[in-house]
Structure formats: structure tokens, C-alpha cells
Short mmCIF file of C-alpha atoms in Angstrom, two decimals:
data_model
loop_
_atom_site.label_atom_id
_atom_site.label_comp_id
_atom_site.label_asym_id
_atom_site.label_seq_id
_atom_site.Cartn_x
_atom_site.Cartn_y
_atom_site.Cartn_z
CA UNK T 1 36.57 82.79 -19.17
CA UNK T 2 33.46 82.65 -21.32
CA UNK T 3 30.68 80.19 -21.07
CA UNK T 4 32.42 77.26 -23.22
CA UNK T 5 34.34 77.15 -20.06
CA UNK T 6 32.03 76.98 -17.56
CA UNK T 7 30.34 74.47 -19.10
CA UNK T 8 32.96 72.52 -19.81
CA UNK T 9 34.41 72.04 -16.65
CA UNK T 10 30.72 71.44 -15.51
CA UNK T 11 30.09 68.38 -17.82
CA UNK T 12 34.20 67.62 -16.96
CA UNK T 13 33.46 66.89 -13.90
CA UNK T 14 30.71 65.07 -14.20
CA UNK T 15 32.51 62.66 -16.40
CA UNK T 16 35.52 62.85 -13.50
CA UNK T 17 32.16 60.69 -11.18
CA UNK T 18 31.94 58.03 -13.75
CA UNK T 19 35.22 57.68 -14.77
CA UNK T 20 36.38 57.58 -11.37
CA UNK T 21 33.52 55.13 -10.85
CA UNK T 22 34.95 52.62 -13.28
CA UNK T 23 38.64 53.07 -12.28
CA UNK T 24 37.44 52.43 -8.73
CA UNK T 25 35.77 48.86 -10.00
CA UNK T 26 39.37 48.15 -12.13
CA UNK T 27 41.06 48.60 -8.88
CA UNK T 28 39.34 46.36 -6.99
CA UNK T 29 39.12 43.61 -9.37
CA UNK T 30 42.80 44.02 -9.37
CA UNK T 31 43.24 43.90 -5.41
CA UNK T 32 40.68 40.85 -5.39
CA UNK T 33 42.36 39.24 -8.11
CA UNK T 34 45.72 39.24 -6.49
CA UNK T 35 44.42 38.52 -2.97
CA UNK T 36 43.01 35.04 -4.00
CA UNK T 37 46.79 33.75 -4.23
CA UNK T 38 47.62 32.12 -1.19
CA UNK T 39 51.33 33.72 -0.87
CA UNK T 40 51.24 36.91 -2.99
CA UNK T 41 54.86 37.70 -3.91
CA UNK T 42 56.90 40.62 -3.86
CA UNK T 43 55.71 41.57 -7.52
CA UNK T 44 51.80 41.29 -6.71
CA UNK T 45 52.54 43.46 -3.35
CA UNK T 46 54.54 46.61 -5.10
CA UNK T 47 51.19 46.18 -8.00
CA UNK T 48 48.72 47.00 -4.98
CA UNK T 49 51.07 50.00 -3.68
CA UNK T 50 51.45 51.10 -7.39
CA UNK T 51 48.01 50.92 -7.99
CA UNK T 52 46.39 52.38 -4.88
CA UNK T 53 48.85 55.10 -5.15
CA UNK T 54 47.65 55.63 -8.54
CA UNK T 55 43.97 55.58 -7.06
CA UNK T 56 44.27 57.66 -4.22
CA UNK T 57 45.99 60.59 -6.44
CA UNK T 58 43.36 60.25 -9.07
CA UNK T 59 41.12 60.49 -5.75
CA UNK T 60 42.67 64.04 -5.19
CA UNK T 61 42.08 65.38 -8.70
CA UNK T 62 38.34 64.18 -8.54
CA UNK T 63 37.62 65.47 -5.04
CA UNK T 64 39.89 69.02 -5.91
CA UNK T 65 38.06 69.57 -8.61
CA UNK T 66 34.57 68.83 -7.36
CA UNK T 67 35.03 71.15 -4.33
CA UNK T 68 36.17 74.01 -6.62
CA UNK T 69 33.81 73.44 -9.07
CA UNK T 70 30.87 74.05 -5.67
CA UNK T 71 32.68 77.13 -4.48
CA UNK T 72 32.74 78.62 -7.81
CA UNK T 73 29.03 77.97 -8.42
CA UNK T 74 27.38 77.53 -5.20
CA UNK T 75 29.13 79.11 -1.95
CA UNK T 76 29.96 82.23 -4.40
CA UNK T 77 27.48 82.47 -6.42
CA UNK T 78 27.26 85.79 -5.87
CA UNK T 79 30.69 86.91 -6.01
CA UNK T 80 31.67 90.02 -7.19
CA UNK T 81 32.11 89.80 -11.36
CA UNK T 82 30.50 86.35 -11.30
CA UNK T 83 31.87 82.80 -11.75
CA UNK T 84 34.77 84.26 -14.21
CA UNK T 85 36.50 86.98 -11.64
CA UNK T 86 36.06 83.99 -9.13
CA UNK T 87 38.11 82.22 -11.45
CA UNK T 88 40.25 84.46 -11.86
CA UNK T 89 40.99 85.23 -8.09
CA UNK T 90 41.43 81.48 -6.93
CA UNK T 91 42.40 79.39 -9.84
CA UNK T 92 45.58 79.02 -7.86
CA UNK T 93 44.17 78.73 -4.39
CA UNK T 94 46.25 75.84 -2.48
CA UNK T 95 43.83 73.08 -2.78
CA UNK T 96 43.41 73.70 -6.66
CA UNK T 97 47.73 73.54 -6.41
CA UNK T 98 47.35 70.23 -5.04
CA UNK T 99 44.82 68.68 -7.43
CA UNK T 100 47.26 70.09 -10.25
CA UNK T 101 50.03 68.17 -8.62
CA UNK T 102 48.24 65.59 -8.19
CA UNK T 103 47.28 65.21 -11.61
CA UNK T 104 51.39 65.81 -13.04
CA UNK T 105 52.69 62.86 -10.61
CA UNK T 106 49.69 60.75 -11.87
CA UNK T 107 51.06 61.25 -15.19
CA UNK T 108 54.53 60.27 -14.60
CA UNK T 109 54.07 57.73 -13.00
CA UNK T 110 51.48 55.86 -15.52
CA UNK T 111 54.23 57.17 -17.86
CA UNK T 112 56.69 55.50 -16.07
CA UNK T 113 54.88 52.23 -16.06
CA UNK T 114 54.30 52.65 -20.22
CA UNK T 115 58.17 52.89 -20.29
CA UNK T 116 58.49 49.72 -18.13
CA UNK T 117 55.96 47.76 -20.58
CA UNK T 118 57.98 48.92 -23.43
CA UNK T 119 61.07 47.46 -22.51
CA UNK T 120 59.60 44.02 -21.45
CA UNK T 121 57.20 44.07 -24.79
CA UNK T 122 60.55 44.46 -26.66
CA UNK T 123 63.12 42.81 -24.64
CA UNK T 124 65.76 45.57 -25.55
CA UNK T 125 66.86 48.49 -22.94
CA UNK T 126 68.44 50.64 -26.32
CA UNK T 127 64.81 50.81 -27.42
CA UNK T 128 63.45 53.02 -24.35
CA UNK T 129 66.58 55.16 -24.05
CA UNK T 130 65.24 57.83 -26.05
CA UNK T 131 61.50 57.66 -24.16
CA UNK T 132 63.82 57.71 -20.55
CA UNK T 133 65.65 60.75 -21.94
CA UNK T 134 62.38 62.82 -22.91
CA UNK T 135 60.37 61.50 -19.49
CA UNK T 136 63.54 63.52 -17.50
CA UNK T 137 63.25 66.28 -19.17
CA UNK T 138 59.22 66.12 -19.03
CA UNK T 139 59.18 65.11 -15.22
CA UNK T 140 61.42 68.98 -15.19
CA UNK T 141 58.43 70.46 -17.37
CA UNK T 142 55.91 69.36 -14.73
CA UNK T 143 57.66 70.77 -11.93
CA UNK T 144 58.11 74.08 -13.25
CA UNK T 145 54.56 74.26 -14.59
CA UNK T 146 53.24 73.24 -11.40
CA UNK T 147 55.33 76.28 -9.29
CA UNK T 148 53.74 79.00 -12.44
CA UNK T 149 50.66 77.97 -11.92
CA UNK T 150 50.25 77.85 -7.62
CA UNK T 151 51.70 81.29 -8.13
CA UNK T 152 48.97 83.63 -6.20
CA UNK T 153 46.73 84.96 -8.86
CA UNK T 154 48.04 82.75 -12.16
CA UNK T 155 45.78 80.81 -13.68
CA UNK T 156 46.88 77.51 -15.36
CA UNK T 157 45.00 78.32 -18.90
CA UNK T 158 45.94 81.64 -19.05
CA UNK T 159 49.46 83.88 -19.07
CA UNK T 160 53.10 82.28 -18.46
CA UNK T 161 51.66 79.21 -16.62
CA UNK T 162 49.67 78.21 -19.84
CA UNK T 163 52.62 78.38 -22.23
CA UNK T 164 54.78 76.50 -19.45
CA UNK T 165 51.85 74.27 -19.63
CA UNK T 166 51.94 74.08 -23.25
CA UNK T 167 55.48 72.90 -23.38
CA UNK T 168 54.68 70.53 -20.49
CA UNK T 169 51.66 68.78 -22.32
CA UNK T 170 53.49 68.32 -25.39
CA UNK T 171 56.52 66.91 -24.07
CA UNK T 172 54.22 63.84 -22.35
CA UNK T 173 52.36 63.85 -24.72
CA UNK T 174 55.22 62.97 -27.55
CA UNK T 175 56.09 60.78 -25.16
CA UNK T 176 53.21 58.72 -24.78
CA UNK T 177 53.15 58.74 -28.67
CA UNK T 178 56.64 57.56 -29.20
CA UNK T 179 55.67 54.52 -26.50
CA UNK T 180 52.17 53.82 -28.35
CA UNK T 181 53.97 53.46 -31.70
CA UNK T 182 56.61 51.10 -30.26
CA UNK T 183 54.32 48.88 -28.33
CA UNK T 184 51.71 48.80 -31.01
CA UNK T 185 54.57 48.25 -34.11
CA UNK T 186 56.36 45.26 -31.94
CA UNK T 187 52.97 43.55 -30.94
CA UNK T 188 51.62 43.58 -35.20
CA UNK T 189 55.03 42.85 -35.76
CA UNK T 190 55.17 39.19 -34.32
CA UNK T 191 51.94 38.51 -34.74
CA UNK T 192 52.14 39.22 -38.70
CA UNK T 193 55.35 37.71 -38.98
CA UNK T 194 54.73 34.79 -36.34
CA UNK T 195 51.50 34.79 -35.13
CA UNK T 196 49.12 34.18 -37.80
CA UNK T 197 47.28 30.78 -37.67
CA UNK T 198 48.02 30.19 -34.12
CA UNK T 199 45.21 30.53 -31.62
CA UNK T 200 47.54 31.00 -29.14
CA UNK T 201 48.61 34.51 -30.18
CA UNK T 202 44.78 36.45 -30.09
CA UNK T 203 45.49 36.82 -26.10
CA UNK T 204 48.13 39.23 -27.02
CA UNK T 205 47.49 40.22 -30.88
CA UNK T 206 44.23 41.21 -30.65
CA UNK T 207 42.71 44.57 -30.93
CA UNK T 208 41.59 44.81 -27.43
CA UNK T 209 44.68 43.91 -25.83
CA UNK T 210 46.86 45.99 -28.19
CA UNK T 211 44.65 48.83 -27.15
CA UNK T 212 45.11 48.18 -23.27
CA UNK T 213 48.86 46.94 -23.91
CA UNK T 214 49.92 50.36 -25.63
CA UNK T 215 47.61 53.14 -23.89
CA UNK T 216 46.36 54.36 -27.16
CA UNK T 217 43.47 55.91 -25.89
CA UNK T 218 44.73 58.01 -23.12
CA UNK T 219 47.58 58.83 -25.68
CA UNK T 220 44.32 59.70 -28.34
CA UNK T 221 42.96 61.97 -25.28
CA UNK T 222 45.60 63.67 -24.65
CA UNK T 223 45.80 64.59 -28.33
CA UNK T 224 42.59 65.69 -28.00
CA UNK T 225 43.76 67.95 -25.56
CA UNK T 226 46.60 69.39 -26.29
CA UNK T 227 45.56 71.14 -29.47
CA UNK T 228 42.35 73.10 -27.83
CA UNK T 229 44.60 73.83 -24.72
CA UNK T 230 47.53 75.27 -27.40
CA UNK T 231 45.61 77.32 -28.96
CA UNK T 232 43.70 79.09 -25.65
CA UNK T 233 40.54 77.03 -26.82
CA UNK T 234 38.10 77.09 -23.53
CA UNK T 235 37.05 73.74 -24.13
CA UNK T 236 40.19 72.10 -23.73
CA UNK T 237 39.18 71.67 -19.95
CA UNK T 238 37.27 69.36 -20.61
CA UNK T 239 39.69 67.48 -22.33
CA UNK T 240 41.81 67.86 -19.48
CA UNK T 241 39.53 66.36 -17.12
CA UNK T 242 38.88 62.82 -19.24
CA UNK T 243 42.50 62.79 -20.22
CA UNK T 244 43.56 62.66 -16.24
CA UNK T 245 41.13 60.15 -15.95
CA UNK T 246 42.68 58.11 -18.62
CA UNK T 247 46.00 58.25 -16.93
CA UNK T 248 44.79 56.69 -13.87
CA UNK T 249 42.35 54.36 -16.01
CA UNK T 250 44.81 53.12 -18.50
CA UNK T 251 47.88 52.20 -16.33
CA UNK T 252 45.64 49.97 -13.80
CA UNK T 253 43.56 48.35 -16.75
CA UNK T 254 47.19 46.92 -17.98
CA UNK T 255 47.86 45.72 -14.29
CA UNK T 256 44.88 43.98 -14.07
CA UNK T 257 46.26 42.00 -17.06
CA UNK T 258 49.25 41.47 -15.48
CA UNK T 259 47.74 39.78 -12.35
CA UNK T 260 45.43 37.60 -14.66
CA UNK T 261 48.38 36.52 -16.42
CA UNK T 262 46.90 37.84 -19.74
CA UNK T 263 49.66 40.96 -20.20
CA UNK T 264 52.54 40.56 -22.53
CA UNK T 265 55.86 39.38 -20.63
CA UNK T 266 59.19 38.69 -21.75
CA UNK T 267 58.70 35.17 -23.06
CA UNK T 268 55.41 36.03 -24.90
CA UNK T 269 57.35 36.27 -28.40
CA UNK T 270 59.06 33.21 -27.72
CA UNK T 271 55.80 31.58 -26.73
CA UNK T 272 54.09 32.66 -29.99
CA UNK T 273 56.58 31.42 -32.38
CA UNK T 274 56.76 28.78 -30.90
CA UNK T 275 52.72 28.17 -30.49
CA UNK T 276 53.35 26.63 -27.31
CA UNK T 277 51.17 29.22 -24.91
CA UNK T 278 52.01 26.51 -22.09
CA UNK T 279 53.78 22.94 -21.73
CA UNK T 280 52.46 20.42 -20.32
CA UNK T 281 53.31 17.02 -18.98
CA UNK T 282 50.80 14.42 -19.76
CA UNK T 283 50.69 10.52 -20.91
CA UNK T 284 48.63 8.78 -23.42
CA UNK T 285 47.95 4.84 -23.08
CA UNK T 286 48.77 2.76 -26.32
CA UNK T 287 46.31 0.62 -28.11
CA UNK T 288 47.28 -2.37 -25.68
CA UNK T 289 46.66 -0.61 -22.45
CA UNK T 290 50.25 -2.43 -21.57
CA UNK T 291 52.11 1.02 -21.97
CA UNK T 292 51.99 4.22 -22.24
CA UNK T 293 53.71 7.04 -24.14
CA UNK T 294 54.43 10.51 -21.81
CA UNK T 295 54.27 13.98 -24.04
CA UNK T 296 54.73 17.48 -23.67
CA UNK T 297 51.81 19.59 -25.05
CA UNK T 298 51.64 22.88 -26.08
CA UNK T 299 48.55 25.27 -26.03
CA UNK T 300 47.41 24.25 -29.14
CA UNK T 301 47.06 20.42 -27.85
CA UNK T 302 50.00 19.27 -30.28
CA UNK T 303 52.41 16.85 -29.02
CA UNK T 304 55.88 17.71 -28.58
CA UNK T 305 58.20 14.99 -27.30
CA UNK T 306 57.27 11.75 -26.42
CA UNK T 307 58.87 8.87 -24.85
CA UNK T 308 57.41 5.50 -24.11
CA UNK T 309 57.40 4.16 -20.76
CA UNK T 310 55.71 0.68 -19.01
CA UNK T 311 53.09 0.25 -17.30
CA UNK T 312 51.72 3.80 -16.50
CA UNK T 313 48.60 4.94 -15.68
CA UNK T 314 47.41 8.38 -16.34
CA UNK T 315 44.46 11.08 -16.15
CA UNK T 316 44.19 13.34 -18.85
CA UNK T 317 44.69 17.28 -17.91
CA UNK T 318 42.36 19.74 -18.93
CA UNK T 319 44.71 20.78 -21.34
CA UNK T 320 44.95 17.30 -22.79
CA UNK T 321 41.66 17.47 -23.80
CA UNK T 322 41.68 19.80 -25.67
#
């Protein structure tokens, strides 16, 4: 391996620190989010499995990566043939195995959580049939890639364990394509067709939220690596490194909307067409004070339905205010 290489997995893993730095705070604003609830459910309790699960792998990439990266350049400094023939020798040594494992179960299962998202953005199972389909046969990919390359002396960008690697990264990474283009056509969808005007609708139209919503940056990473690592390009592992970071990064920045109560859920298109981002029971004195007339309002602080009924008192909501 040349010196592109070496230095690239040298600034790779120093971006692994700070990534793994802000994934760390994501998590924990998650966790501290979901412990404020009095009675967490059975949905906010599989979130923290899912995303300490997610943490604790990413944790095993970082760490395997880190330790290789000091016995390469520190304990055996002075290895026979340098760095590169200690490269050579124990790119497959077991601990290296396990941080590549690490990383291909991190990736299915964020994958596996884009494929959830897409179904509830658009309400239709027929829509992720195809994404299901290609995530089998890319969860087979990953295993075989991850036997070629723990083989004793293989090297994962190099030989049969690269082009098994090849195929691998491009099957994900189509997927993760295919399920950025579907989240990010059905969100501009209903908010062009439905959502324009209503102030209700930026929570879940906007850029931002699109961005988190549909993974479209770890999907632009792992663009970004797939064509270097294709074509035997040295730098691609450093492409590698932020785009394993992404897949820890990206999944738990779209739970932490979920918790908040800010991610996209089945009745979001409803709610937008509607322009009613909540209902809420309120009641509004008449001139005379004598009566008073109870309505429904909607996020926007427009009335709904109203029915008159004697002498009621009332305090306005916050909402009412509006």
C-alpha cells in the first residue's frame, strides 16, 4: 500500500474520534430525552436497545481500528518491510475481523431502520418490497465478504475479498439510494402539492429534516466511497472510515426525532393537508360574558368546530394564543 494509504487511514481515524464524539452526544440526548417520560413505553424502550446497540458496534469499529492503526505504526514500527508488509501480514488478524463485522451489521441494521422509515413516510408496504428484496440479498453480500476477508493473509482492499467487497458496497449502497429517492420524492411531494402556505408543514418539509428523514448524506458518503474503493484507489479508506461513521450517525440522528416527536409518522400527510399539526379543545367567552362558544383548533390557531354552550368559564391554552 503506498503512502495515500497510510495517510489516509491516519487522518480516517482521526475523524473516527470526532465523529464518534458527536454520535456519542446524539445518543445521549436521545437516552435523556426519552428518560424524562414518566412511563416510557414499549416503543421508547426497543429505541434505547436499538440505539445503544448501534453505539456500542460503532464503539468496536472506532476502538478496532485505533488499536490497529498503533500496532501498525508504533509497537511495529520496525517491522520487517515497514508499515505496508505489516499490512499485508495482519490486515485479517481476528480483531481487525471483528471491527469489519462490526461495521457490516452496523450497516444493516441502520439500513433496516431506513426501510422501516420508508414504509411509515409512505404508508404503503408494495413501495419497500423491492428495497426488502435487495437488503436480503445484500445482508448475503456482507456475510460472504466478511468470511474473504478474515481469511489468514487476505486483505479487504486487495485480491478476491476486494471484488466481494465491491459487489457488497454497491449492493447497500443502491440500496440506500433507492430509499433516499423515495423518502426525499414523497416528503417534496406533499409538501408541493399540500404543504405550501401552511406553517405547519416546515417541521417535516424542510431541508434539514428531509436531510435527516432520508439519510442523504451517509447515502452521499458512501458514494464517495464506493467509486475510489472500485477502482483500487488507496484513498477510499478514508472514505470508508467517515462513511461507517455516518451509518451509526445518521440512523440515531432520525431517532432522536422520533423521541422529540419531530420525525415523520403515519398521520403526518394527513396532518399537513389538513393544516391541523394538533387539535385542541378550547372555549372562547362571547361579547356578554353570559356564554361561551367551545372550538377545536388546529396548529395554525384556526377554529374548527364550534358549539355554544352556557355559562362556561375557560383559560386559554397555549395554543389558543397563538
Amino acid at each position: 500500500m503506498s503512502a495515500v494509504f497510510q495517510n489516509g487511514f491516519y487522518i480516517g481515524n482521526n475523524f473516527n474520534a470526532i465523529l464518534y464524539g458527536v454520535e456519542l452526544t446524539v445518543y445521549i440526548l436521545t437516552i435523556q430525552e426519552i428518560t424524562r417520560r414518566r412511563k416510557p413505553n414499549s416503543k421508547d424502550k426497543f429505541l434505547v436497545l436499538f440505539s445503544t446497540v448501534l453505539l456500542l458496534l460503532n464503539t468496536v469499529f472506532v476502538a478496532t481500528e485505533a488499536v490497529f492503526g498503533e500496532e501498525m505504526w508504533i509497537v511495529n514500527a520496525d517491522y520487517p518491510g515497514g508499515q505496508d508488509a505489516y499490512l499485508e501480514d495482519f490486515a485479517s488478524v481476528w480483531y481487525q475481523t471483528f471491527g469489519t463485522a462490526a461495521s457490516i451489521v452496523l450497516n444493516l441494521c441502520s439500513d433496516a431502520l431506513m426501510i422501516y422509515r420508508c414504509y411509515i413516510i409512505w404508508g404503503d408496504v408494495r413501495i419497500v418490497l423491492f428495497p426488502i428484496v435487495l437488503y436480503l440479498a445484500t445482508f448475503a453480500l456482507g456475510m460472504a465478504q466478511l468470511v474473504a476477508s478474515g481469511v489468514p493473509h487476505s486483505n479487504y482492499f486487495s485480491g478476491f475479498a476486494q471484488r466481494l467487497g465491491t459487489a457488497y458496497t454497491s449492493s447497500i449502497i443502491s440500496l440506500e439510494i433507492i430509499l433516499t429517492a423515495l423518502i426525499c420524492g414523497r416528503i417534496l411531494y406533499v409538501s408541493r402539492r399540500y404543504g405550501r402556505g401552511k406553517a405547519n408543514s416546515v417541521a417535516y418539509t424542510g431541508l434539514v429534516p428531509i436531510i435527516i428523514e432520508s439519510s442523504a448524506l451517509c447515502t452521499l458518503l458512501g458514494i464517495a466511497y464506493l467509486v475510489p474503493f472500485a477502482r483500487g484507489d488507496d484513498i477510499s479508506i478514508f472514505f470508508l472510515s467517515i462513511y461507517v461513521m455516518s451509518t451509526c450517525l445518521a440512523p440515531q440522528l432520525v431517532i432522536l426525532r422520533v423521541v422529540r416527536g419531530r420525525a415523520w409518522t403515519s398521520k403526518t400527510t394527513e396532518t399537513i393537508v389538513t393544516g391541523s399539526a394538533s387539535a385542541t379543545w378550547g372555549s372562547y367567552p362571547d361579547v356578554s360574558g353570559a356564554t361561551s362558544t367551545a372550538v377545536m383548533v388546529d396548529g395554525n390557531g384556526s377554529r374548527l368546530e364550534k358549539d355554544t354552550v352556557a355559562g362556561t368559564s375557560y383559560t386559554p391554552t397555549a395554543l389558543e394564543k397563538v
